Amino acid sequence: MENKIDGSIRFLAVQLAATVLIAVPVLDVSSAHGVAGALFDLPSYLLVFATGLCLFIRHKTVWLLGGSLCSMFLGLNIYQLLFESSNLSATMYTYRLFDCILVASLVAAVFHFFKYPYLDRRQHWLSPTASRYDVKIPVTMNGVATETLDLSYTGARIAVNQGQSFKLNQRVSIQLSEIDDILCQAKVVQVDPNDICVHFEGTSDHEKELIRQWLLSQK
């Protein structure tokens, strides 16, 4: 196995960033008396707060929504800083500029360092969250030998050999020779030039537990 990284560690960093985003409106309101007024208007506070909440939810679509909300926050306040700065005192201008930089930096760091390949369509809305591990083990996919690039008990990212092609929602069979020769039926949920992501379907609770225990044993 190479490059073992528990996905839960990455998510802890995201949770920390989300907590800071949620705390920004609270800290701004608590310090408003010291700067003779609130730093932001209500829409800005709601946008930052909602961005933080979105990052707490471990799903790609919700994260994209959080990124959109953050962009709206930045656009609104950058416009005000550029074109309505005469309405702001020097102190409020500095505070607001600092908060904008903080929010932008946190969200950019989350999306750059933790989003890919950490989140993908393998994560279903109502299923339990599964930690992903960056592991390389040999597997057989549709009878052809290849290897995983990451693995969880809900799915895997698998290298694609030259000449192979796959389509979204295509069904494939995955044999995990190193984990009791488990044979998984899977659906392709993401296609990239050199790899695909698959979500296991019809995997029994016993087989999921075997995969989970094997992954834990590799730490």
Coordinates of N, CA and C in Angstrom, one line a residue:
M1 N 0.8 -1.2 0.0 CA 0.0 0.0 0.0 C 0.9 1.2 0.0
E2 N 0.4 2.3 -0.7 CA 1.2 3.5 -0.8 C 0.3 4.7 -0.4
N3 N 0.9 5.7 0.2 CA 0.3 7.0 0.5 C -1.1 6.8 1.2
K4 N -1.1 6.2 2.4 CA -2.3 6.0 3.1 C -2.7 7.3 3.8
I5 N -3.8 7.9 3.4 CA -4.3 9.1 4.1 C -5.8 8.9 4.4
D6 N -6.1 9.0 5.7 CA -7.5 8.8 6.1 C -8.3 10.1 5.7
G7 N -9.4 9.9 5.0 CA -10.2 11.0 4.5 C -10.8 11.8 5.7
S8 N -11.0 11.1 6.9 CA -11.6 11.8 8.0 C -10.7 12.9 8.5
I9 N -9.3 12.7 8.4 CA -8.4 13.8 8.8 C -8.6 15.0 7.9
R10 N -8.8 14.8 6.6 CA -9.0 15.9 5.8 C -10.3 16.6 6.2
F11 N -11.4 15.8 6.5 CA -12.6 16.5 6.8 C -12.6 17.3 8.1
L12 N -11.7 16.8 9.0 CA -11.5 17.6 10.3 C -11.0 19.0 10.0
A13 N -10.1 19.1 9.0 CA -9.6 20.4 8.6 C -10.8 21.3 8.0
V14 N -11.6 20.6 7.2 CA -12.8 21.3 6.6 C -13.7 21.8 7.7
Q15 N -14.0 20.9 8.7 CA -14.8 21.3 9.8 C -14.3 22.5 10.6
L16 N -13.0 22.6 10.7 CA -12.4 23.7 11.4 C -12.6 25.0 10.6
A17 N -12.4 24.9 9.3 CA -12.7 26.1 8.4 C -14.1 26.5 8.5
A18 N -15.0 25.5 8.5 CA -16.5 25.8 8.5 C -16.8 26.5 9.9
T19 N -16.2 26.0 11.0 CA -16.5 26.6 12.3 C -16.0 28.1 12.3
V20 N -14.9 28.4 11.7 CA -14.4 29.8 11.6 C -15.4 30.6 10.9
L21 N -15.9 30.1 9.7 CA -16.8 30.9 8.9 C -18.1 31.1 9.7
I22 N -18.6 30.2 10.4 CA -19.8 30.4 11.2 C -19.6 31.4 12.3
A23 N -18.3 31.4 12.8 CA -18.0 32.3 14.0 C -17.8 33.7 13.5
V24 N -17.5 33.9 12.2 CA -17.2 35.3 11.8 C -18.4 36.2 12.0
P25 N -19.6 35.9 11.7 CA -20.7 36.8 12.0 C -20.9 37.1 13.5
V26 N -20.7 36.0 14.3 CA -20.8 36.2 15.7 C -19.8 37.1 16.3
L27 N -18.5 37.0 15.8 CA -17.4 37.8 16.3 C -17.6 39.3 15.8
D28 N -18.1 39.4 14.6 CA -18.4 40.7 14.1 C -19.4 41.5 14.9
V29 N -20.5 40.8 15.2 CA -21.6 41.4 15.9 C -21.1 41.8 17.3
S30 N -20.3 40.9 17.9 CA -19.9 41.1 19.3 C -18.9 42.3 19.4
S31 N -18.2 42.6 18.2 CA -17.2 43.7 18.2 C -17.8 44.9 17.6
A32 N -19.0 44.9 17.2 CA -19.6 46.0 16.5 C -19.6 47.3 17.3
H33 N -19.8 47.2 18.6 CA -19.8 48.4 19.4 C -18.5 49.1 19.5
G34 N -17.4 48.3 19.3 CA -16.1 48.9 19.3 C -15.7 49.6 18.1
V35 N -16.5 49.4 17.0 CA -16.2 50.1 15.7 C -17.4 51.0 15.3
A36 N -18.2 51.3 16.2 CA -19.3 52.2 16.0 C -20.3 51.7 14.9
G37 N -20.6 50.5 15.0 CA -21.6 49.9 14.0 C -21.3 48.5 13.5
A38 N -22.2 47.8 13.0 CA -22.0 46.5 12.5 C -21.1 46.6 11.2
L39 N -20.2 45.6 11.1 CA -19.3 45.6 10.0 C -20.0 45.3 8.7
F40 N -21.0 44.3 8.7 CA -21.7 43.9 7.5 C -23.2 44.1 7.7
D41 N -23.9 44.0 6.6 CA -25.3 44.0 6.6 C -25.8 42.6 6.8
L42 N -27.1 42.4 7.1 CA -27.7 41.1 7.4 C -27.5 40.1 6.2
P43 N -27.7 40.5 4.9 CA -27.4 39.5 3.9 C -26.0 38.9 3.9
S44 N -25.0 39.8 4.2 CA -23.6 39.3 4.2 C -23.4 38.3 5.4
Y45 N -24.0 38.6 6.5 CA -23.9 37.7 7.7 C -24.5 36.4 7.3
L46 N -25.7 36.4 6.7 CA -26.4 35.1 6.4 C -25.6 34.3 5.3
L47 N -25.0 35.0 4.3 CA -24.2 34.3 3.3 C -23.0 33.6 3.9
V48 N -22.3 34.3 4.8 CA -21.1 33.7 5.5 C -21.5 32.5 6.3
F49 N -22.6 32.7 7.1 CA -23.1 31.7 8.0 C -23.5 30.4 7.2
A50 N -24.2 30.7 6.1 CA -24.7 29.6 5.3 C -23.6 28.8 4.6
T51 N -22.5 29.6 4.2 CA -21.3 29.0 3.6 C -20.7 28.0 4.6
G52 N -20.6 28.4 5.9 CA -20.0 27.5 6.9 C -20.8 26.3 7.1
L53 N -22.2 26.4 7.1 CA -23.1 25.3 7.3 C -22.9 24.3 6.1
C54 N -22.8 24.8 4.9 CA -22.7 24.0 3.7 C -21.4 23.1 3.8
L55 N -20.3 23.7 4.3 CA -19.1 22.9 4.4 C -19.1 21.8 5.4
F56 N -20.1 21.9 6.4 CA -20.2 20.9 7.3 C -20.9 19.6 6.8
I57 N -21.5 19.8 5.6 CA -22.3 18.7 5.0 C -21.3 18.0 4.0
R58 N -21.1 16.7 4.1 CA -20.1 16.0 3.3 C -20.7 15.6 2.0
H59 N -21.0 16.5 1.1 CA -21.6 16.2 -0.2 C -21.2 17.3 -1.2
K60 N -20.8 16.8 -2.4 CA -20.2 17.6 -3.4 C -21.2 18.8 -3.8
T61 N -22.5 18.5 -4.0 CA -23.4 19.5 -4.4 C -23.5 20.6 -3.4
V62 N -23.6 20.2 -2.1 CA -23.7 21.2 -1.1 C -22.5 22.1 -1.0
W63 N -21.3 21.5 -1.2 CA -20.1 22.2 -1.2 C -20.1 23.3 -2.3
L64 N -20.6 22.9 -3.5 CA -20.6 23.8 -4.6 C -21.6 24.9 -4.3
L65 N -22.7 24.6 -3.6 CA -23.6 25.7 -3.1 C -22.9 26.6 -2.2
G66 N -22.1 26.1 -1.2 CA -21.3 26.9 -0.3 C -20.3 27.8 -1.1
G67 N -19.7 27.3 -2.1 CA -18.8 28.1 -2.9 C -19.5 29.2 -3.6
S68 N -20.7 28.9 -4.1 CA -21.5 30.0 -4.7 C -22.0 31.1 -3.7
L69 N -22.3 30.7 -2.5 CA -22.7 31.6 -1.5 C -21.5 32.5 -1.1
C70 N -20.4 31.9 -1.0 CA -19.2 32.7 -0.7 C -18.9 33.7 -1.8
S71 N -19.0 33.3 -3.1 CA -18.8 34.2 -4.2 C -19.8 35.4 -4.1
M72 N -21.0 35.1 -3.7 CA -22.0 36.2 -3.6 C -21.6 37.1 -2.5
F73 N -21.1 36.6 -1.4 CA -20.7 37.4 -0.3 C -19.5 38.3 -0.7
L74 N -18.5 37.7 -1.4 CA -17.4 38.5 -1.8 C -17.7 39.5 -2.8
G75 N -18.6 39.2 -3.8 CA -19.0 40.1 -4.8 C -19.7 41.3 -4.2
L76 N -20.6 41.0 -3.3 CA -21.4 42.1 -2.6 C -20.5 43.1 -1.9
N77 N -19.5 42.5 -1.1 CA -18.7 43.4 -0.3 C -17.5 44.0 -1.0
I78 N -17.0 43.3 -2.0 CA -16.0 44.0 -2.8 C -16.6 45.2 -3.5
Y79 N -17.8 45.1 -4.0 CA -18.5 46.2 -4.7 C -18.6 47.4 -3.7
Q80 N -19.0 47.0 -2.5 CA -19.2 48.1 -1.5 C -17.8 48.7 -1.1
L81 N -16.8 47.9 -1.0 CA -15.5 48.4 -0.6 C -14.9 49.3 -1.7
L82 N -15.2 49.0 -3.0 CA -14.7 49.8 -4.1 C -15.5 51.0 -4.4
F83 N -16.8 50.9 -4.3 CA -17.7 52.0 -4.8 C -18.5 52.7 -3.7
E84 N -18.5 52.2 -2.5 CA -19.3 52.8 -1.4 C -18.4 53.0 -0.2
S85 N -17.1 53.1 -0.4 CA -16.2 53.2 0.8 C -16.3 54.5 1.5
S86 N -16.9 55.5 0.9 CA -17.0 56.8 1.6 C -18.0 56.7 2.7
N87 N -18.8 55.7 2.7 CA -19.8 55.5 3.8 C -19.2 54.7 5.0
L88 N -18.0 54.3 4.8 CA -17.3 53.5 5.9 C -16.2 54.3 6.5
S89 N -16.1 54.1 7.8 CA -14.9 54.7 8.5 C -13.7 53.9 8.2
A90 N -12.5 54.4 8.4 CA -11.2 53.7 8.1 C -11.2 52.4 8.9
T91 N -11.6 52.4 10.1 CA -11.6 51.2 10.9 C -12.5 50.1 10.4
M92 N -13.7 50.5 10.0 CA -14.7 49.6 9.5 C -14.2 49.0 8.1
Y93 N -13.6 49.9 7.3 CA -13.1 49.5 6.0 C -12.0 48.4 6.2
T94 N -11.1 48.6 7.2 CA -10.1 47.7 7.4 C -10.6 46.3 7.9
Y95 N -11.6 46.4 8.9 CA -12.2 45.2 9.4 C -12.9 44.4 8.3
R96 N -13.6 45.1 7.5 CA -14.4 44.4 6.5 C -13.5 43.8 5.4
L97 N -12.4 44.5 5.1 CA -11.4 44.0 4.1 C -10.8 42.8 4.7
F98 N -10.4 42.8 6.0 CA -9.8 41.6 6.6 C -10.7 40.4 6.6
D99 N -12.0 40.7 6.9 CA -13.0 39.5 6.9 C -13.2 39.0 5.5
C100 N -13.2 39.8 4.5 CA -13.3 39.3 3.2 C -12.1 38.4 2.8
I101 N -10.9 38.9 3.1 CA -9.7 38.1 2.8 C -9.8 36.8 3.6
L102 N -10.2 36.8 4.9 CA -10.3 35.6 5.7 C -11.2 34.6 5.1
V103 N -12.4 35.0 4.7 CA -13.5 34.1 4.2 C -13.0 33.6 2.8
A104 N -12.4 34.4 2.0 CA -12.0 34.0 0.7 C -10.8 32.9 0.8
S105 N -9.9 33.2 1.7 CA -8.8 32.3 1.9 C -9.2 30.9 2.4
L106 N -10.2 30.9 3.4 CA -10.6 29.7 4.0 C -11.3 28.8 2.9
V107 N -12.2 29.4 2.2 CA -13.0 28.7 1.2 C -12.1 28.2 0.0
A108 N -11.2 29.1 -0.4 CA -10.2 28.7 -1.4 C -9.4 27.5 -1.0
A109 N -8.9 27.5 0.3 CA -8.1 26.4 0.8 C -8.9 25.1 0.8
V110 N -10.1 25.2 1.3 CA -11.0 24.0 1.3 C -11.1 23.4 0.0
F111 N -11.5 24.2 -1.0 CA -11.7 23.7 -2.4 C -10.4 23.2 -3.0
H112 N -9.3 23.9 -2.8 CA -8.1 23.5 -3.5 C -7.4 22.3 -2.9
F113 N -7.4 22.2 -1.5 CA -6.6 21.2 -0.9 C -7.5 20.0 -0.5
F114 N -8.8 20.1 -0.3 CA -9.6 19.1 0.2 C -10.7 18.6 -0.7
K115 N -11.0 19.3 -1.7 CA -12.2 18.9 -2.5 C -11.9 17.7 -3.4
Y116 N -10.9 17.8 -4.2 CA -10.6 16.7 -5.1 C -9.3 16.1 -4.8
P117 N -9.2 14.7 -4.8 CA -10.4 13.8 -5.2 C -11.2 13.4 -4.0
Y118 N -11.2 14.2 -2.9 CA -11.8 13.9 -1.7 C -13.3 13.7 -1.8
L119 N -14.0 14.6 -2.5 CA -15.4 14.4 -2.7 C -15.8 14.1 -4.1
D120 N -16.7 13.2 -4.3 CA -17.2 12.9 -5.6 C -18.6 12.4 -5.5
R121 N -19.2 11.9 -6.6 CA -20.6 11.5 -6.6 C -20.8 10.2 -5.9
R122 N -19.7 9.5 -5.5 CA -19.9 8.3 -4.8 C -20.6 8.5 -3.4
Q123 N -20.5 9.8 -2.9 CA -21.1 10.0 -1.6 C -22.6 10.3 -1.8
H124 N -23.5 9.4 -1.3 CA -24.9 9.5 -1.5 C -25.4 10.4 -0.3
W125 N -26.6 11.0 -0.6 CA -27.1 12.0 0.4 C -27.5 11.3 1.7
L126 N -28.1 10.1 1.7 CA -28.7 9.5 2.9 C -27.9 8.4 3.4
S127 N -26.8 8.0 2.8 CA -26.0 6.9 3.3 C -24.9 7.4 4.3
P128 N -24.5 6.5 5.2 CA -23.4 7.0 6.1 C -22.2 7.4 5.4
T129 N -21.5 8.4 6.0 CA -20.3 8.9 5.4 C -19.2 7.9 5.6
A130 N -18.5 7.5 4.5 CA -17.4 6.6 4.6 C -16.0 7.3 4.4
S131 N -15.1 7.1 5.3 CA -13.8 7.7 5.1 C -13.1 7.0 3.9
R132 N -12.4 7.8 3.1 CA -11.7 7.3 2.0 C -10.2 7.3 2.3
Y133 N -9.5 6.3 1.7 CA -8.1 6.0 1.9 C -7.4 6.0 0.6
D134 N -6.3 6.8 0.5 CA -5.5 6.8 -0.7 C -4.6 5.5 -0.8
V135 N -5.2 4.5 -1.3 CA -4.4 3.2 -1.3 C -4.4 2.7 -2.8
K136 N -3.3 2.0 -3.1 CA -3.2 1.3 -4.3 C -3.1 -0.2 -4.1
I137 N -4.1 -0.9 -4.5 CA -4.1 -2.4 -4.5 C -4.6 -2.9 -5.8
P138 N -4.0 -4.1 -6.2 CA -4.5 -4.6 -7.5 C -5.9 -5.1 -7.4
V139 N -6.7 -4.8 -8.5 CA -8.1 -5.3 -8.6 C -8.3 -5.7 -10.0
T140 N -9.3 -6.4 -10.2 CA -9.8 -6.9 -11.6 C -11.1 -6.2 -11.9
M141 N -11.1 -5.4 -12.9 CA -12.3 -4.7 -13.3 C -12.8 -5.2 -14.7
N142 N -14.0 -5.8 -14.7 CA -14.5 -6.4 -15.9 C -13.5 -7.3 -16.6
G143 N -12.8 -8.1 -15.7 CA -11.9 -9.1 -16.2 C -10.5 -8.6 -16.5
V144 N -10.2 -7.3 -16.4 CA -8.9 -6.7 -16.7 C -8.2 -6.2 -15.5
A145 N -7.0 -6.6 -15.3 CA -6.2 -6.2 -14.1 C -5.9 -4.7 -14.1
T146 N -6.1 -4.1 -13.0 CA -5.8 -2.6 -12.8 C -5.5 -2.4 -11.3
E147 N -5.7 -1.2 -10.8 CA -5.4 -0.9 -9.4 C -6.3 0.2 -9.0
T148 N -6.6 0.2 -7.6 CA -7.3 1.4 -7.1 C -6.4 2.5 -6.8
L149 N -6.9 3.7 -6.8 CA -6.2 5.0 -6.5 C -6.7 5.4 -5.1
D150 N -7.9 5.1 -4.8 CA -8.4 5.3 -3.4 C -9.6 4.3 -3.2
L151 N -9.9 4.1 -1.9 CA -10.9 3.0 -1.6 C -11.6 3.4 -0.3
S152 N -12.9 3.1 -0.3 CA -13.7 3.1 0.9 C -14.7 1.9 0.8
Y153 N -15.5 1.7 1.8 CA -16.4 0.5 1.7 C -17.6 0.9 0.9
T154 N -17.7 2.1 0.4 CA -18.8 2.5 -0.5 C -18.4 2.6 -1.9
G155 N -17.1 2.6 -2.2 CA -16.7 2.7 -3.6 C -15.2 2.9 -3.8
A156 N -14.8 3.2 -5.0 CA -13.4 3.3 -5.2 C -13.1 4.2 -6.4
R157 N -11.9 4.7 -6.5 CA -11.4 5.4 -7.7 C -10.4 4.4 -8.3
I158 N -10.5 4.1 -9.5 CA -9.7 3.0 -10.1 C -9.1 3.5 -11.4
A159 N -7.8 3.2 -11.6 CA -7.0 3.5 -12.8 C -7.6 2.8 -14.0
V160 N -7.6 3.5 -15.1 CA -8.2 3.0 -16.4 C -7.0 2.7 -17.3
N161 N -6.9 1.5 -17.8 CA -5.9 1.1 -18.7 C -6.1 1.7 -20.1
Q162 N -5.0 1.9 -20.8 CA -5.1 2.5 -22.1 C -5.9 1.6 -23.0
G163 N -6.8 2.3 -23.7 CA -7.7 1.6 -24.6 C -9.1 1.3 -24.0
Q164 N -9.2 1.4 -22.7 CA -10.5 1.1 -22.0 C -11.3 2.4 -22.0
S165 N -12.6 2.3 -22.1 CA -13.5 3.5 -22.0 C -14.7 3.1 -21.2
F166 N -15.2 4.1 -20.5 CA -16.4 3.9 -19.6 C -17.3 5.1 -19.7
K167 N -18.6 4.8 -19.4 CA -19.6 5.9 -19.4 C -20.2 6.0 -18.1
L168 N -20.7 7.2 -17.8 CA -21.5 7.4 -16.6 C -22.6 6.4 -16.5
N169 N -22.8 5.9 -15.2 CA -23.9 4.9 -14.9 C -23.7 3.5 -15.5
Q170 N -22.5 3.3 -16.2 CA -22.2 2.0 -16.6 C -22.0 1.0 -15.5
R171 N -22.5 -0.2 -15.6 CA -22.2 -1.2 -14.5 C -20.9 -2.0 -14.8
V172 N -20.2 -2.2 -13.7 CA -18.9 -2.9 -13.9 C -18.8 -3.9 -12.7
S173 N -17.9 -4.9 -12.8 CA -17.6 -5.8 -11.7 C -16.2 -5.5 -11.3
I174 N -16.1 -5.5 -9.9 CA -14.8 -5.2 -9.3 C -14.4 -6.4 -8.4
Q175 N -13.3 -7.0 -8.6 CA -12.8 -8.1 -7.7 C -11.7 -7.6 -6.9
L176 N -11.8 -7.6 -5.6 CA -10.8 -7.1 -4.7 C -10.0 -8.3 -4.2
S177 N -9.0 -8.7 -4.9 CA -8.2 -9.9 -4.6 C -7.6 -9.9 -3.3
E178 N -7.2 -8.7 -2.8 CA -6.5 -8.7 -1.5 C -7.4 -8.6 -0.3
I179 N -8.7 -8.5 -0.6 CA -9.7 -8.5 0.5 C -10.7 -9.6 0.4
D180 N -10.2 -10.8 0.7 CA -11.1 -12.0 0.6 C -11.7 -12.3 -0.8
D181 N -11.0 -11.7 -1.8 CA -11.5 -11.9 -3.2 C -13.0 -11.5 -3.3
I182 N -13.3 -10.4 -2.6 CA -14.7 -9.9 -2.7 C -15.0 -9.4 -4.2
L183 N -16.2 -9.8 -4.7 CA -16.6 -9.4 -6.0 C -17.7 -8.4 -5.8
C184 N -17.5 -7.2 -6.2 CA -18.5 -6.1 -6.1 C -19.1 -5.7 -7.4
Q185 N -20.3 -5.5 -7.5 CA -21.0 -4.9 -8.6 C -21.0 -3.4 -8.3
A186 N -20.7 -2.6 -9.3 CA -20.6 -1.2 -9.1 C -21.1 -0.4 -10.3
K187 N -21.4 0.9 -10.0 CA -21.9 1.8 -11.0 C -20.9 2.9 -11.2
V188 N -20.5 3.3 -12.4 CA -19.6 4.4 -12.7 C -20.3 5.7 -12.4
V189 N -19.7 6.5 -11.5 CA -20.3 7.8 -11.2 C -19.5 9.0 -11.6
Q190 N -18.3 8.7 -12.0 CA -17.4 9.8 -12.5 C -16.4 9.3 -13.4
V191 N -16.2 9.9 -14.6 CA -15.2 9.5 -15.6 C -14.2 10.6 -15.8
D192 N -12.9 10.3 -15.7 CA -11.8 11.1 -15.9 C -10.9 10.5 -17.0
P193 N -10.0 11.2 -17.6 CA -9.2 10.6 -18.6 C -8.4 9.4 -18.2
N194 N -7.9 9.3 -16.9 CA -7.1 8.2 -16.5 C -7.6 7.4 -15.4
D195 N -8.8 7.7 -15.0 CA -9.4 6.9 -13.9 C -10.9 7.1 -13.9
I196 N -11.6 6.2 -13.1 CA -13.1 6.4 -12.9 C -13.4 6.2 -11.5
C197 N -14.5 6.8 -11.0 CA -15.0 6.5 -9.7 C -16.2 5.7 -9.8
V198 N -16.3 4.7 -8.9 CA -17.4 3.7 -8.9 C -18.0 3.7 -7.5
H199 N -19.4 3.5 -7.5 CA -20.1 3.3 -6.3 C -20.5 1.8 -6.2
F200 N -20.2 1.2 -5.1 CA -20.5 -0.2 -5.0 C -22.0 -0.4 -4.8
E201 N -22.6 -1.3 -5.5 CA -24.1 -1.6 -5.4 C -24.3 -3.1 -5.0
G202 N -25.2 -3.3 -4.1 CA -25.6 -4.7 -3.7 C -24.5 -5.3 -2.8
T203 N -23.6 -4.5 -2.3 CA -22.6 -5.1 -1.4 C -23.2 -5.4 -0.1
S204 N -23.0 -6.6 0.4 CA -23.7 -7.0 1.7 C -23.0 -6.3 2.9
D205 N -23.7 -6.2 4.0 CA -23.1 -5.6 5.2 C -21.8 -6.3 5.6
H206 N -21.8 -7.6 5.4 CA -20.6 -8.4 5.8 C -19.4 -8.0 4.9
E207 N -19.7 -7.8 3.6 CA -18.6 -7.4 2.7 C -18.1 -6.0 3.0
K208 N -19.1 -5.1 3.3 CA -18.7 -3.7 3.7 C -17.8 -3.7 4.9
E209 N -18.2 -4.6 5.9 CA -17.4 -4.6 7.1 C -16.0 -5.2 6.9
L210 N -15.9 -6.2 6.0 CA -14.6 -6.7 5.6 C -13.7 -5.7 5.0
I211 N -14.3 -4.9 4.1 CA -13.5 -3.8 3.5 C -13.1 -2.8 4.5
R212 N -14.0 -2.4 5.4 CA -13.7 -1.4 6.4 C -12.7 -1.8 7.4
Q213 N -12.8 -3.1 7.8 CA -11.8 -3.6 8.8 C -10.4 -3.7 8.1
W214 N -10.4 -4.1 6.8 CA -9.1 -4.2 6.1 C -8.5 -2.8 6.0
L215 N -9.2 -1.8 5.7 CA -8.7 -0.5 5.6 C -8.2 0.0 6.9
L216 N -8.9 -0.3 8.0 CA -8.4 0.1 9.3 C -7.1 -0.6 9.7
S217 N -7.0 -1.8 9.2 CA -5.8 -2.6 9.6 C -4.5 -2.1 8.8
Q218 N -4.7 -1.2 7.8 CA -3.6 -0.7 7.0 C -3.0 0.6 7.6
K219 N -3.6 1.1 8.6 CA -3.1 2.4 9.1 C -1.8 2.2 9.7

